[in-house]
Amino acid sequence: VIIIGDGIIDEYHYCRSMGKSAKAPLVVQRYTTHEIFAGGAFIVANHIAGLCDNVQLVTLLGKEDSREDFVINNLKPNISRKFFYRYDGPTVHKKRYIEQYLNQKLFEINYLNNNFINSECESDIIDYLRLTIPEYDFVLISDFGHGFITDNIIKVIENFSRTFAVNTQTNAANTGYNMITKYHHPNFVCIDETEARLGIQNRFGDIEDVVQMLSRSLNAEYIIVTLGKKGSIGINKKN
């Protein structure tokens, strides 16, 4: 399996509320502890490495603040890796502050450059993928919409993959701009309900109708749409 996607450093700072500030209209928090995880495509690769012996990760780091040592130390040993670098931003890093007693997120800070990579970096990635993708049985795309996977890279994935699966995530940095519909003829798609509805611009329709419309639009062999506490719904080409 080859995994192509946005690697993310996820950092969680836990705190406890102390009360309202005397000088500003805000609640003051007391720091208690924090944790740092390899997230995004990094954690996807680790999960797949628990199932498959031969796993390759292709991802983007930032030269500005690469966190490369952390990433390498937090990937399973059976993951081979190919890092590309952008010189105009850091490795994507998301820092969340959480009220510990309620386990409730207070706010989040993202360190990233959300623009697409430049043409030189894109060309290097395309050259590498053209040679590498045919060697693998399966391509797994973890697309968080942070500037790594361009339209030209998508075309290479579609043209050179034996079979490929894709997740495109909607988040605060890309809402409405990172649609699953930019992919064509995937073998498998897994997204959540909001991402499915955005993909076909259907906000209130019955979810079964939404999934069928999306399946026809993508010409996908299989789709799973997750529904939170309600479970999930899956569909194949035969509906």
mmCIF file of C-alpha atoms in Angstrom:
data_model
loop_
_atom_site.group_PDB
_atom_site.id
_atom_site.type_symbol
_atom_site.label_atom_id
_atom_site.label_comp_id
_atom_site.label_asym_id
_atom_site.label_seq_id
_atom_site.Cartn_x
_atom_site.Cartn_y
_atom_site.Cartn_z
ATOM 1 C CA VAL A 1 0.000 0.000 0.000
ATOM 2 C CA ILE A 2 1.180 3.514 -0.795
ATOM 3 C CA ILE A 3 -0.333 6.371 1.219
ATOM 4 C CA ILE A 4 -0.340 9.872 -0.252
ATOM 5 C CA GLY A 5 -1.541 12.729 1.896
ATOM 6 C CA ASP A 6 -1.153 15.625 4.281
ATOM 7 C CA GLY A 7 0.806 14.775 7.406
ATOM 8 C CA ILE A 8 -0.314 16.710 10.494
ATOM 9 C CA ILE A 9 1.183 17.227 13.954
ATOM 10 C CA ASP A 10 -1.695 17.181 16.453
ATOM 11 C CA GLU A 11 -1.012 18.848 19.784
ATOM 12 C CA TYR A 12 -3.446 18.876 22.711
ATOM 13 C CA HIS A 13 -3.015 21.267 25.648
ATOM 14 C CA TYR A 14 -5.209 20.434 28.630
ATOM 15 C CA CYS A 15 -6.251 23.099 31.109
ATOM 16 C CA ARG A 16 -8.680 23.877 33.928
ATOM 17 C CA SER A 17 -10.840 26.975 34.201
ATOM 18 C CA MET A 18 -9.882 29.363 36.998
ATOM 19 C CA GLY A 19 -12.475 32.102 36.481
ATOM 20 C CA LYS A 20 -13.063 35.333 34.629
ATOM 21 C CA SER A 21 -10.178 37.698 34.034
ATOM 22 C CA ALA A 22 -10.428 40.961 35.989
ATOM 23 C CA LYS A 23 -9.144 42.953 33.011
ATOM 24 C CA ALA A 24 -10.739 41.282 29.993
ATOM 25 C CA PRO A 25 -14.022 39.520 29.111
ATOM 26 C CA LEU A 26 -12.553 36.030 29.053
ATOM 27 C CA VAL A 27 -12.165 32.930 31.196
ATOM 28 C CA VAL A 28 -8.602 32.297 32.375
ATOM 29 C CA GLN A 29 -7.318 28.722 32.050
ATOM 30 C CA ARG A 30 -4.578 26.992 34.036
ATOM 31 C CA TYR A 31 -2.321 24.681 32.041
ATOM 32 C CA THR A 32 -2.157 21.083 33.328
ATOM 33 C CA THR A 33 -0.484 18.914 30.659
ATOM 34 C CA HIS A 34 -0.163 18.362 26.937
ATOM 35 C CA GLU A 35 0.266 15.570 24.381
ATOM 36 C CA ILE A 36 1.659 15.531 20.838
ATOM 37 C CA PHE A 37 0.646 12.993 18.205
ATOM 38 C CA ALA A 38 1.517 12.200 14.614
ATOM 39 C CA GLY A 39 -1.818 12.829 12.890
ATOM 40 C CA GLY A 40 -3.264 13.156 9.404
ATOM 41 C CA ALA A 41 -1.545 10.883 6.877
ATOM 42 C CA PHE A 42 1.029 9.925 9.534
ATOM 43 C CA ILE A 43 -1.532 8.137 11.712
ATOM 44 C CA VAL A 44 -3.226 6.643 8.636
ATOM 45 C CA ALA A 45 0.120 5.113 7.658
ATOM 46 C CA ASN A 46 0.575 3.709 11.159
ATOM 47 C CA HIS A 47 -2.860 2.079 11.061
ATOM 48 C CA ILE A 48 -2.197 0.521 7.660
ATOM 49 C CA ALA A 49 1.236 -0.653 8.814
ATOM 50 C CA GLY A 50 -0.563 -2.764 11.419
ATOM 51 C CA LEU A 51 -2.293 -4.638 8.595
ATOM 52 C CA CYS A 52 0.282 -4.712 5.776
ATOM 53 C CA ASP A 53 3.982 -5.532 5.717
ATOM 54 C CA ASN A 54 4.984 -3.142 2.937
ATOM 55 C CA VAL A 55 3.739 0.427 3.432
ATOM 56 C CA GLN A 56 5.035 3.552 1.720
ATOM 57 C CA LEU A 57 4.165 7.087 2.869
ATOM 58 C CA VAL A 58 4.450 10.074 0.523
ATOM 59 C CA THR A 59 3.830 13.370 2.255
ATOM 60 C CA LEU A 60 4.816 17.019 2.549
ATOM 61 C CA LEU A 61 6.860 18.660 5.290
ATOM 62 C CA GLY A 62 7.740 22.309 5.763
ATOM 63 C CA LYS A 63 11.361 23.416 5.726
ATOM 64 C CA GLU A 64 10.461 26.280 8.048
ATOM 65 C CA ASP A 65 9.538 23.998 10.963
ATOM 66 C CA SER A 66 9.729 20.445 9.645
ATOM 67 C CA ARG A 67 9.320 18.382 12.854
ATOM 68 C CA GLU A 68 10.967 15.671 10.777
ATOM 69 C CA ASP A 69 12.672 13.916 13.694
ATOM 70 C CA PHE A 70 9.369 13.723 15.570
ATOM 71 C CA VAL A 71 7.611 12.313 12.528
ATOM 72 C CA ILE A 72 10.272 9.664 11.882
ATOM 73 C CA ASN A 73 10.300 8.611 15.533
ATOM 74 C CA ASN A 74 6.506 8.221 15.526
ATOM 75 C CA LEU A 75 6.140 6.119 12.388
ATOM 76 C CA LYS A 76 6.096 2.326 12.608
ATOM 77 C CA PRO A 77 9.322 0.652 11.432
ATOM 78 C CA ASN A 78 7.718 -1.068 8.421
ATOM 79 C CA ILE A 79 6.785 2.288 6.852
ATOM 80 C CA SER A 80 9.143 3.520 4.163
ATOM 81 C CA ARG A 81 8.827 7.255 3.643
ATOM 82 C CA LYS A 82 9.328 9.832 0.967
ATOM 83 C CA PHE A 83 9.217 13.405 2.199
ATOM 84 C CA PHE A 84 8.834 16.411 -0.053
ATOM 85 C CA TYR A 85 9.383 19.911 1.321
ATOM 86 C CA ARG A 86 7.783 23.295 0.897
ATOM 87 C CA TYR A 87 9.975 26.312 1.601
ATOM 88 C CA ASP A 88 7.086 28.725 2.180
ATOM 89 C CA GLY A 89 5.589 27.237 5.315
ATOM 90 C CA PRO A 90 5.878 24.750 8.202
ATOM 91 C CA THR A 91 4.794 21.152 8.508
ATOM 92 C CA VAL A 92 1.066 21.352 9.237
ATOM 93 C CA HIS A 93 0.675 21.681 12.994
ATOM 94 C CA LYS A 94 -2.657 21.969 14.808
ATOM 95 C CA LYS A 95 -2.696 22.982 18.445
ATOM 96 C CA ARG A 96 -5.903 22.527 20.434
ATOM 97 C CA TYR A 97 -6.718 23.760 23.927
ATOM 98 C CA ILE A 98 -9.074 21.541 25.904
ATOM 99 C CA GLU A 99 -10.888 22.034 29.206
ATOM 100 C CA GLN A 100 -9.810 18.871 30.973
ATOM 101 C CA TYR A 101 -12.767 18.262 33.301
ATOM 102 C CA LEU A 102 -15.375 18.323 30.518
ATOM 103 C CA ASN A 103 -12.958 17.237 27.770
ATOM 104 C CA GLN A 104 -14.291 20.199 25.788
ATOM 105 C CA LYS A 105 -12.304 21.976 23.087
ATOM 106 C CA LEU A 106 -11.916 25.699 23.795
ATOM 107 C CA PHE A 107 -10.117 26.855 20.661
ATOM 108 C CA GLU A 108 -7.588 25.752 18.063
ATOM 109 C CA ILE A 109 -4.572 27.327 16.382
ATOM 110 C CA ASN A 110 -3.301 26.073 13.005
ATOM 111 C CA TYR A 111 0.273 26.592 11.840
ATOM 112 C CA LEU A 112 0.237 26.073 8.063
ATOM 113 C CA ASN A 113 0.434 27.538 4.607
ATOM 114 C CA ASN A 114 -2.837 26.587 2.962
ATOM 115 C CA ASN A 115 -1.776 27.594 -0.559
ATOM 116 C CA PHE A 116 -0.929 24.949 -3.134
ATOM 117 C CA ILE A 117 2.717 23.926 -3.480
ATOM 118 C CA ASN A 118 4.718 25.640 -6.214
ATOM 119 C CA SER A 119 5.144 24.141 -9.690
ATOM 120 C CA GLU A 120 8.714 22.948 -9.044
ATOM 121 C CA CYS A 121 7.707 20.929 -5.986
ATOM 122 C CA GLU A 122 4.622 19.641 -7.817
ATOM 123 C CA SER A 123 6.765 18.482 -10.743
ATOM 124 C CA ASP A 124 9.139 16.577 -8.429
ATOM 125 C CA ILE A 125 6.195 14.824 -6.763
ATOM 126 C CA ILE A 126 4.608 13.911 -10.092
ATOM 127 C CA ASP A 127 7.869 12.439 -11.431
ATOM 128 C CA TYR A 128 8.228 10.339 -8.284
ATOM 129 C CA LEU A 129 4.623 9.103 -8.285
ATOM 130 C CA ARG A 130 4.689 8.118 -11.956
ATOM 131 C CA LEU A 131 7.578 5.767 -11.252
ATOM 132 C CA THR A 132 6.441 4.545 -7.839
ATOM 133 C CA ILE A 133 2.652 4.089 -7.914
ATOM 134 C CA PRO A 134 2.655 1.176 -10.430
ATOM 135 C CA GLU A 135 4.754 -0.867 -7.996
ATOM 136 C CA TYR A 136 1.935 -0.925 -5.427
ATOM 137 C CA ASP A 137 -1.310 -2.893 -5.247
ATOM 138 C CA PHE A 138 -3.281 -0.124 -3.638
ATOM 139 C CA VAL A 139 -3.132 3.679 -3.311
ATOM 140 C CA LEU A 140 -4.713 5.355 -0.298
ATOM 141 C CA ILE A 141 -5.229 9.121 -0.447
ATOM 142 C CA SER A 142 -5.609 11.100 2.760
ATOM 143 C CA ASP A 143 -6.481 14.582 1.491
ATOM 144 C CA PHE A 144 -6.889 17.236 4.182
ATOM 145 C CA GLY A 145 -6.830 20.070 1.666
ATOM 146 C CA HIS A 146 -3.673 21.788 2.911
ATOM 147 C CA GLY A 147 -1.995 22.459 -0.439
ATOM 148 C CA PHE A 148 -0.202 19.178 -1.080
ATOM 149 C CA ILE A 149 -2.468 17.268 -3.479
ATOM 150 C CA THR A 150 -2.992 19.403 -6.581
ATOM 151 C CA ASP A 151 -5.213 18.671 -9.592
ATOM 152 C CA ASN A 152 -2.172 17.523 -11.575
ATOM 153 C CA ILE A 153 -1.154 15.118 -8.818
ATOM 154 C CA ILE A 154 -4.709 13.741 -8.732
ATOM 155 C CA LYS A 155 -4.524 13.027 -12.474
ATOM 156 C CA VAL A 156 -1.316 11.038 -11.994
ATOM 157 C CA ILE A 157 -2.883 9.033 -9.159
ATOM 158 C CA GLU A 158 -5.960 8.260 -11.263
ATOM 159 C CA ASN A 159 -3.933 7.286 -14.336
ATOM 160 C CA PHE A 160 -1.226 5.159 -12.700
ATOM 161 C CA SER A 161 -3.040 3.399 -9.831
ATOM 162 C CA ARG A 162 -4.195 -0.190 -10.056
ATOM 163 C CA THR A 163 -6.829 0.660 -7.489
ATOM 164 C CA PHE A 164 -7.227 3.665 -5.182
ATOM 165 C CA ALA A 165 -9.241 4.832 -2.207
ATOM 166 C CA VAL A 166 -9.714 8.383 -1.035
ATOM 167 C CA ASN A 167 -10.830 10.467 1.915
ATOM 168 C CA THR A 168 -11.169 14.229 1.471
ATOM 169 C CA GLN A 169 -11.657 16.039 4.730
ATOM 170 C CA THR A 170 -13.608 19.224 5.260
ATOM 171 C CA ASN A 171 -12.106 21.351 8.030
ATOM 172 C CA ALA A 172 -11.975 24.987 9.112
ATOM 173 C CA ALA A 173 -9.153 25.748 6.697
ATOM 174 C CA ASN A 174 -10.874 24.514 3.536
ATOM 175 C CA THR A 175 -14.670 24.406 3.975
ATOM 176 C CA GLY A 176 -16.299 24.297 0.558
ATOM 177 C CA TYR A 177 -13.006 23.993 -1.333
ATOM 178 C CA ASN A 178 -11.832 20.418 -0.725
ATOM 179 C CA MET A 179 -14.576 18.379 -2.341
ATOM 180 C CA ILE A 180 -14.552 14.653 -3.014
ATOM 181 C CA THR A 181 -15.843 15.456 -6.506
ATOM 182 C CA LYS A 182 -12.363 16.486 -7.658
ATOM 183 C CA TYR A 183 -11.610 12.732 -7.879
ATOM 184 C CA HIS A 184 -12.917 10.483 -10.648
ATOM 185 C CA HIS A 185 -13.613 6.717 -10.713
ATOM 186 C CA PRO A 186 -12.235 5.866 -7.248
ATOM 187 C CA ASN A 187 -12.528 2.275 -6.102
ATOM 188 C CA PHE A 188 -13.456 3.271 -2.567
ATOM 189 C CA VAL A 189 -14.457 6.514 -0.858
ATOM 190 C CA CYS A 190 -14.972 7.138 2.849
ATOM 191 C CA ILE A 191 -16.221 10.551 4.025
ATOM 192 C CA ASP A 192 -18.647 11.925 6.587
ATOM 193 C CA GLU A 193 -22.193 13.195 6.015
ATOM 194 C CA THR A 194 -21.261 16.877 5.763
ATOM 195 C CA GLU A 195 -18.549 16.112 3.213
ATOM 196 C CA ALA A 196 -21.006 14.025 1.165
ATOM 197 C CA ARG A 197 -23.664 16.747 1.188
ATOM 198 C CA LEU A 198 -21.150 19.438 0.229
ATOM 199 C CA GLY A 199 -19.927 17.275 -2.628
ATOM 200 C CA ILE A 200 -23.296 17.291 -4.384
ATOM 201 C CA GLN A 201 -24.626 20.557 -2.888
ATOM 202 C CA ASN A 202 -27.561 18.854 -1.154
ATOM 203 C CA ARG A 203 -28.030 20.118 2.385
ATOM 204 C CA PHE A 204 -31.363 18.645 3.461
ATOM 205 C CA GLY A 205 -32.128 15.636 1.250
ATOM 206 C CA ASP A 206 -32.502 12.095 2.536
ATOM 207 C CA ILE A 207 -29.038 10.674 3.182
ATOM 208 C CA GLU A 208 -29.724 7.554 1.084
ATOM 209 C CA ASP A 209 -30.553 9.757 -1.896
ATOM 210 C CA VAL A 210 -27.432 11.848 -1.240
ATOM 211 C CA VAL A 211 -25.186 8.780 -1.224
ATOM 212 C CA GLN A 212 -26.717 7.424 -4.435
ATOM 213 C CA MET A 213 -26.305 10.780 -6.191
ATOM 214 C CA LEU A 214 -22.709 11.009 -5.017
ATOM 215 C CA SER A 215 -21.978 7.473 -6.192
ATOM 216 C CA ARG A 216 -23.209 8.285 -9.688
ATOM 217 C CA SER A 217 -21.308 11.578 -9.740
ATOM 218 C CA LEU A 218 -17.989 9.969 -8.776
ATOM 219 C CA ASN A 219 -18.518 6.680 -10.608
ATOM 220 C CA ALA A 220 -17.168 5.020 -7.476
ATOM 221 C CA GLU A 221 -17.235 1.271 -6.889
ATOM 222 C CA TYR A 222 -17.898 1.626 -3.158
ATOM 223 C CA ILE A 223 -18.734 4.529 -0.845
ATOM 224 C CA ILE A 224 -19.117 4.645 2.915
ATOM 225 C CA VAL A 225 -20.548 7.769 4.526
ATOM 226 C CA THR A 226 -20.140 7.963 8.287
ATOM 227 C CA LEU A 227 -23.091 9.339 10.283
ATOM 228 C CA GLY A 228 -21.660 9.868 13.764
ATOM 229 C CA LYS A 229 -23.709 8.171 16.476
ATOM 230 C CA LYS A 230 -26.171 6.920 13.823
ATOM 231 C CA GLY A 231 -23.527 4.627 12.330
ATOM 232 C CA SER A 232 -22.753 4.685 8.623
ATOM 233 C CA ILE A 233 -24.256 3.959 5.227
ATOM 234 C CA GLY A 234 -22.526 2.096 2.424
ATOM 235 C CA ILE A 235 -23.316 1.738 -1.266
ATOM 236 C CA ASN A 236 -21.835 -0.082 -4.263
ATOM 237 C CA LYS A 237 -22.419 0.450 -7.977
ATOM 238 C CA LYS A 238 -25.537 -1.743 -7.814
ATOM 239 C CA ASN A 239 -27.001 0.587 -5.141
#
